[in-house]
mmCIF file of C-alpha atoms in Angstrom:
data_model
loop_
_atom_site.group_PDB
_atom_site.id
_atom_site.type_symbol
_atom_site.label_atom_id
_atom_site.label_comp_id
_atom_site.label_asym_id
_atom_site.label_seq_id
_atom_site.Cartn_x
_atom_site.Cartn_y
_atom_site.Cartn_z
ATOM 1 C CA MET S 98 22.000 -22.837 -13.056
ATOM 2 C CA GLU S 99 20.541 -25.545 -10.779
ATOM 3 C CA LEU S 100 17.684 -25.464 -12.940
ATOM 4 C CA THR S 101 19.259 -25.920 -16.164
ATOM 5 C CA GLN S 102 21.484 -28.624 -14.629
ATOM 6 C CA VAL S 103 18.116 -30.206 -13.736
ATOM 7 C CA LYS S 104 16.325 -29.711 -16.909
ATOM 8 C CA THR S 105 19.537 -30.996 -18.843
ATOM 9 C CA GLU S 106 19.625 -34.326 -16.369
ATOM 10 C CA ILE S 107 15.691 -34.625 -17.031
ATOM 11 C CA GLU S 108 16.540 -34.204 -20.888
ATOM 12 C CA ARG S 109 19.179 -36.695 -20.824
ATOM 13 C CA ARG S 110 17.268 -39.314 -18.976
ATOM 14 C CA ILE S 111 14.359 -39.075 -21.519
ATOM 15 C CA ALA S 112 16.565 -39.625 -24.188
ATOM 16 C CA GLU S 113 17.804 -42.465 -22.496
ATOM 17 C CA LYS S 114 14.459 -43.514 -21.763
ATOM 18 C CA ASP S 115 13.612 -43.060 -25.233
ATOM 19 C CA GLU S 116 16.494 -45.174 -26.569
ATOM 20 C CA GLU S 117 15.669 -47.452 -23.754
ATOM 21 C CA PHE S 118 12.063 -47.711 -24.998
ATOM 22 C CA ALA S 119 13.131 -48.218 -28.878
ATOM 23 C CA MET S 120 15.347 -51.033 -27.526
ATOM 24 C CA VAL S 121 12.357 -52.693 -25.767
ATOM 25 C CA ARG S 122 10.350 -52.332 -29.132
ATOM 26 C CA LYS S 123 13.278 -53.905 -31.184
ATOM 27 C CA ASN S 124 13.341 -56.648 -28.637
ATOM 28 C CA GLN S 125 9.362 -57.190 -28.753
ATOM 29 C CA ALA S 126 9.850 -57.197 -32.703
ATOM 30 C CA LYS S 127 12.511 -60.149 -32.362
ATOM 31 C CA ALA S 128 10.192 -61.799 -29.671
ATOM 32 C CA LEU S 129 7.418 -61.673 -31.913
ATOM 33 C CA ASP S 130 9.426 -62.930 -34.822
ATOM 34 C CA SER S 131 11.102 -65.724 -32.584
ATOM 35 C CA MET S 132 7.792 -66.495 -31.118
ATOM 36 C CA GLN S 133 6.925 -69.437 -33.466
ATOM 37 C CA ALA S 134 10.578 -71.111 -32.179
ATOM 38 C CA ALA S 135 10.656 -70.744 -28.827
ATOM 39 C CA LEU S 136 7.278 -70.518 -26.519
ATOM 40 C CA GLU S 137 9.642 -69.944 -23.516
ATOM 41 C CA THR S 138 11.662 -67.082 -25.581
ATOM 42 C CA GLU S 139 8.515 -65.224 -25.782
ATOM 43 C CA ALA S 140 7.534 -65.390 -22.070
ATOM 44 C CA LYS S 141 11.096 -64.290 -21.245
ATOM 45 C CA GLY S 142 10.373 -61.282 -23.451
ATOM 46 C CA LYS S 143 7.134 -60.529 -21.922
ATOM 47 C CA ALA S 144 8.857 -60.418 -18.385
ATOM 48 C CA GLU S 145 11.507 -58.304 -19.973
ATOM 49 C CA ALA S 146 8.999 -55.837 -21.293
ATOM 50 C CA LEU S 147 6.780 -55.716 -17.857
ATOM 51 C CA ARG S 148 10.127 -55.152 -16.331
ATOM 52 C CA MET S 149 11.092 -52.337 -18.451
ATOM 53 C CA LYS S 150 7.567 -50.940 -18.500
ATOM 54 C CA LYS S 151 7.666 -50.892 -14.473
ATOM 55 C CA LYS S 152 11.232 -49.587 -14.673
ATOM 56 C CA LEU S 153 9.861 -46.754 -17.153
ATOM 57 C CA GLU S 154 6.740 -46.000 -14.947
ATOM 58 C CA ALA S 155 9.086 -45.409 -11.891
ATOM 59 C CA ASP S 156 11.467 -43.492 -13.745
ATOM 60 C CA ALA S 157 8.445 -41.459 -15.175
ATOM 61 C CA ALA S 158 7.490 -40.928 -11.752
ATOM 62 C CA ASP S 159 11.006 -39.845 -10.873
ATOM 63 C CA LEU S 160 11.012 -37.227 -13.690
ATOM 64 C CA GLY S 161 7.754 -35.850 -12.872
ATOM 65 C CA LEU S 162 8.695 -35.510 -8.862
ATOM 66 C CA ALA S 163 12.127 -33.824 -10.444
ATOM 67 C CA LEU S 164 10.015 -31.597 -12.520
ATOM 68 C CA GLU S 165 7.848 -30.832 -9.466
ATOM 69 C CA HIS S 166 10.944 -29.900 -7.552
ATOM 70 C CA ALA S 167 12.327 -28.203 -10.504
ATOM 71 C CA ILE S 168 9.297 -25.995 -10.722
ATOM 72 C CA ALA S 169 9.334 -25.377 -7.094
ATOM 73 C CA GLY S 170 13.055 -24.395 -7.423
ATOM 74 C CA ASN S 171 12.143 -22.018 -10.355
ATOM 75 C CA ALA S 172 9.599 -20.255 -8.439
ATOM 76 C CA GLU S 173 11.795 -19.850 -5.407
ATOM 77 C CA THR S 174 14.483 -18.566 -7.662
ATOM 78 C CA GLN S 175 11.962 -16.024 -9.375
ATOM 79 C CA ASN S 176 11.082 -14.766 -6.082
ATOM 80 C CA THR S 177 14.717 -14.250 -5.019
ATOM 81 C CA ILE S 178 15.180 -12.698 -8.286
ATOM 82 C CA LYS S 179 12.162 -10.382 -7.477
ATOM 83 C CA LYS S 180 13.613 -9.467 -4.112
ATOM 84 C CA TYR S 181 17.206 -8.623 -5.646
ATOM 85 C CA GLN S 182 15.491 -6.439 -8.560
ATOM 86 C CA LEU S 183 13.706 -4.438 -5.588
ATOM 87 C CA GLN S 184 16.980 -4.080 -3.337
ATOM 88 C CA VAL S 185 18.639 -3.050 -6.616
ATOM 89 C CA ARG S 186 16.050 -0.603 -7.323
ATOM 90 C CA ASP S 187 16.266 0.539 -4.133
ATOM 91 C CA ALA S 188 19.936 1.064 -4.200
ATOM 92 C CA GLN S 189 19.864 2.654 -7.689
ATOM 93 C CA ALA S 190 17.541 5.519 -6.098
ATOM 94 C CA LYS S 191 19.861 6.055 -3.030
ATOM 95 C CA VAL S 192 22.575 6.278 -5.489
ATOM 96 C CA ASP S 193 20.844 8.689 -7.670
ATOM 97 C CA GLU S 194 19.731 10.615 -4.781
ATOM 98 C CA GLU S 195 23.378 10.662 -3.638
ATOM 99 C CA SER S 196 24.489 11.905 -6.930
ATOM 100 C CA ALA S 197 21.995 14.698 -7.112
ATOM 101 C CA ALA S 198 22.902 15.886 -3.402
ATOM 102 C CA LYS S 199 26.509 15.651 -5.043
ATOM 103 C CA SER S 200 25.762 17.690 -7.748
ATOM 104 C CA ALA S 201 23.844 20.180 -5.700
ATOM 105 C CA ALA S 202 26.779 20.348 -3.178
ATOM 106 C CA ALA S 203 29.340 20.967 -5.937
ATOM 107 C CA ASP S 204 26.944 23.728 -7.458
ATOM 108 C CA ALA S 205 26.805 25.283 -4.309
ATOM 109 C CA LYS S 206 31.004 25.006 -3.516
ATOM 110 C CA VAL S 207 31.236 26.708 -7.361
ATOM 111 C CA THR S 208 28.991 29.443 -6.326
ATOM 112 C CA ALA S 209 30.657 29.695 -2.529
ATOM 113 C CA ASP S 210 34.190 29.802 -4.466
ATOM 114 C CA ARG S 211 33.078 32.773 -6.876
ATOM 115 C CA LYS S 212 31.823 34.574 -4.106
ATOM 116 C CA ALA S 213 34.719 33.982 -2.044
ATOM 117 C CA ALA S 214 36.911 35.063 -5.148
ATOM 118 C CA ALA S 215 34.901 38.028 -5.391
ATOM 119 C CA MET S 216 35.104 38.725 -2.013
ATOM 120 C CA GLN S 217 38.951 38.500 -2.085
ATOM 121 C CA ASN S 218 39.227 40.838 -5.315
ATOM 122 C CA ALA S 219 37.329 43.408 -3.377
ATOM 123 C CA LEU S 220 39.500 43.262 -0.014
ATOM 124 C CA GLU S 221 42.583 43.434 -2.465
ATOM 125 C CA GLU S 222 41.304 46.276 -4.251
ATOM 126 C CA GLY S 223 40.136 47.960 -1.228
ATOM 127 C CA ARG S 224 43.820 47.218 0.470
ATOM 128 C CA ALA S 225 44.910 48.953 -2.410
ATOM 129 C CA LEU S 226 42.610 52.215 -2.312
ATOM 130 C CA LEU S 227 43.564 52.161 1.914
ATOM 131 C CA GLU S 228 47.138 52.402 0.317
ATOM 132 C CA THR S 229 46.613 54.794 -2.088
ATOM 133 C CA ALA S 230 44.451 56.928 -0.057
ATOM 134 C CA ASP S 231 47.286 56.729 3.135
ATOM 135 C CA ARG S 232 49.789 57.717 0.602
ATOM 136 C CA GLN S 233 48.218 60.549 -0.607
ATOM 137 C CA ARG S 234 47.361 61.427 2.850
ATOM 138 C CA ARG S 235 50.965 61.325 3.980
ATOM 139 C CA SER S 236 51.724 63.256 0.722
ATOM 140 C CA LEU S 237 49.414 66.081 1.764
ATOM 141 C CA GLU S 238 50.374 66.221 5.124
ATOM 142 C CA GLN S 239 53.846 66.594 3.935
ATOM 143 C CA GLU S 240 52.752 69.266 1.657
ATOM 144 C CA LEU S 241 51.129 70.959 4.456
ATOM 145 C CA ALA S 242 53.942 70.716 6.665
ATOM 146 C CA ASP S 243 55.970 71.982 3.727
ATOM 147 C CA THR S 244 53.198 74.910 3.293
ATOM 148 C CA ASN S 245 53.144 75.831 6.993
ATOM 149 C CA GLU S 246 57.009 76.061 6.977
ATOM 150 C CA THR S 247 57.090 78.320 3.897
ATOM 151 C CA LEU S 248 54.214 80.188 5.288
ATOM 152 C CA ALA S 249 56.009 80.652 8.748
ATOM 153 C CA ASP S 250 59.013 81.734 6.679
ATOM 154 C CA LEU S 251 56.784 84.235 4.572
ATOM 155 C CA GLY S 252 55.316 85.490 7.967
ATOM 156 C CA ASN S 253 59.138 86.208 9.039
ATOM 157 C CA VAL S 254 59.891 87.865 6.022
ATOM 158 C CA ASN S 255 56.881 89.736 5.689
ATOM 159 C CA GLN S 256 57.602 90.916 9.424
ATOM 160 C CA SER S 257 60.875 91.564 8.584
ATOM 161 C CA ILE S 258 60.001 93.718 5.308
ATOM 162 C CA ALA S 259 57.034 95.436 7.535
ATOM 163 C CA ALA S 260 59.990 96.298 10.437
ATOM 164 C CA ALA S 261 61.813 97.767 7.523
ATOM 165 C CA LYS S 262 59.172 99.490 5.997
ATOM 166 C CA ARG S 263 58.269 100.891 9.343
ATOM 167 C CA LYS S 264 61.957 102.178 9.670
ATOM 168 C CA LEU S 265 62.371 103.676 6.224
ATOM 169 C CA GLU S 266 58.985 105.316 6.870
ATOM 170 C CA SER S 267 60.198 106.838 10.025
ATOM 171 C CA GLU S 268 63.440 107.693 8.370
ATOM 172 C CA PHE S 269 61.797 109.145 5.371
ATOM 173 C CA ASN S 270 59.323 111.391 7.530
ATOM 174 C CA GLN S 271 62.469 112.406 9.402
ATOM 175 C CA LEU S 272 64.070 113.293 6.144
ATOM 176 C CA GLY S 273 60.764 114.780 4.910
ATOM 177 C CA VAL S 274 61.056 116.943 8.360
ATOM 178 C CA ILE S 275 64.348 117.806 7.879
ATOM 179 C CA TRP S 276 64.184 118.593 4.370
ATOM 180 C CA MET S 277 61.289 120.731 4.658
ATOM 181 C CA ARG S 278 62.982 122.663 7.212
#
């Protein structure tokens, strides 16, 4: 922005000098026309022209100095721009690295979440199977207890029948002995 302002100022001054130079020419033309009328007017015009020339030379020297300053400022600005471009490039590289790391972390999280969900499902399935097995074990234990009770009852019945059979056989044998006689 400073360079643009300096350039605008230089162009404005050059335009002013061009206008002043045009005015000097006009004055000189008038001085030549009026040279015949008055030698004194000519001397004044010449002095004015010399003064204007010195002023223009001084202004040209000022403009040259301003141009040198503007060129130096432009070079400094270019160096600053290059420095900022390098900083931006470095920052962009860091942002890209962080973005890649974030993406990798997000992928790892998704994978870990999937594994955790699969493990949770397997755990729930294992719990369900354990509950089913436990219910079946209790049912089988109850069945075994019922079967053992039935077996004991049948054993008692069998013993009663065996005792009754022995008693009947003994009575039959006694009847057979009595009948055979």
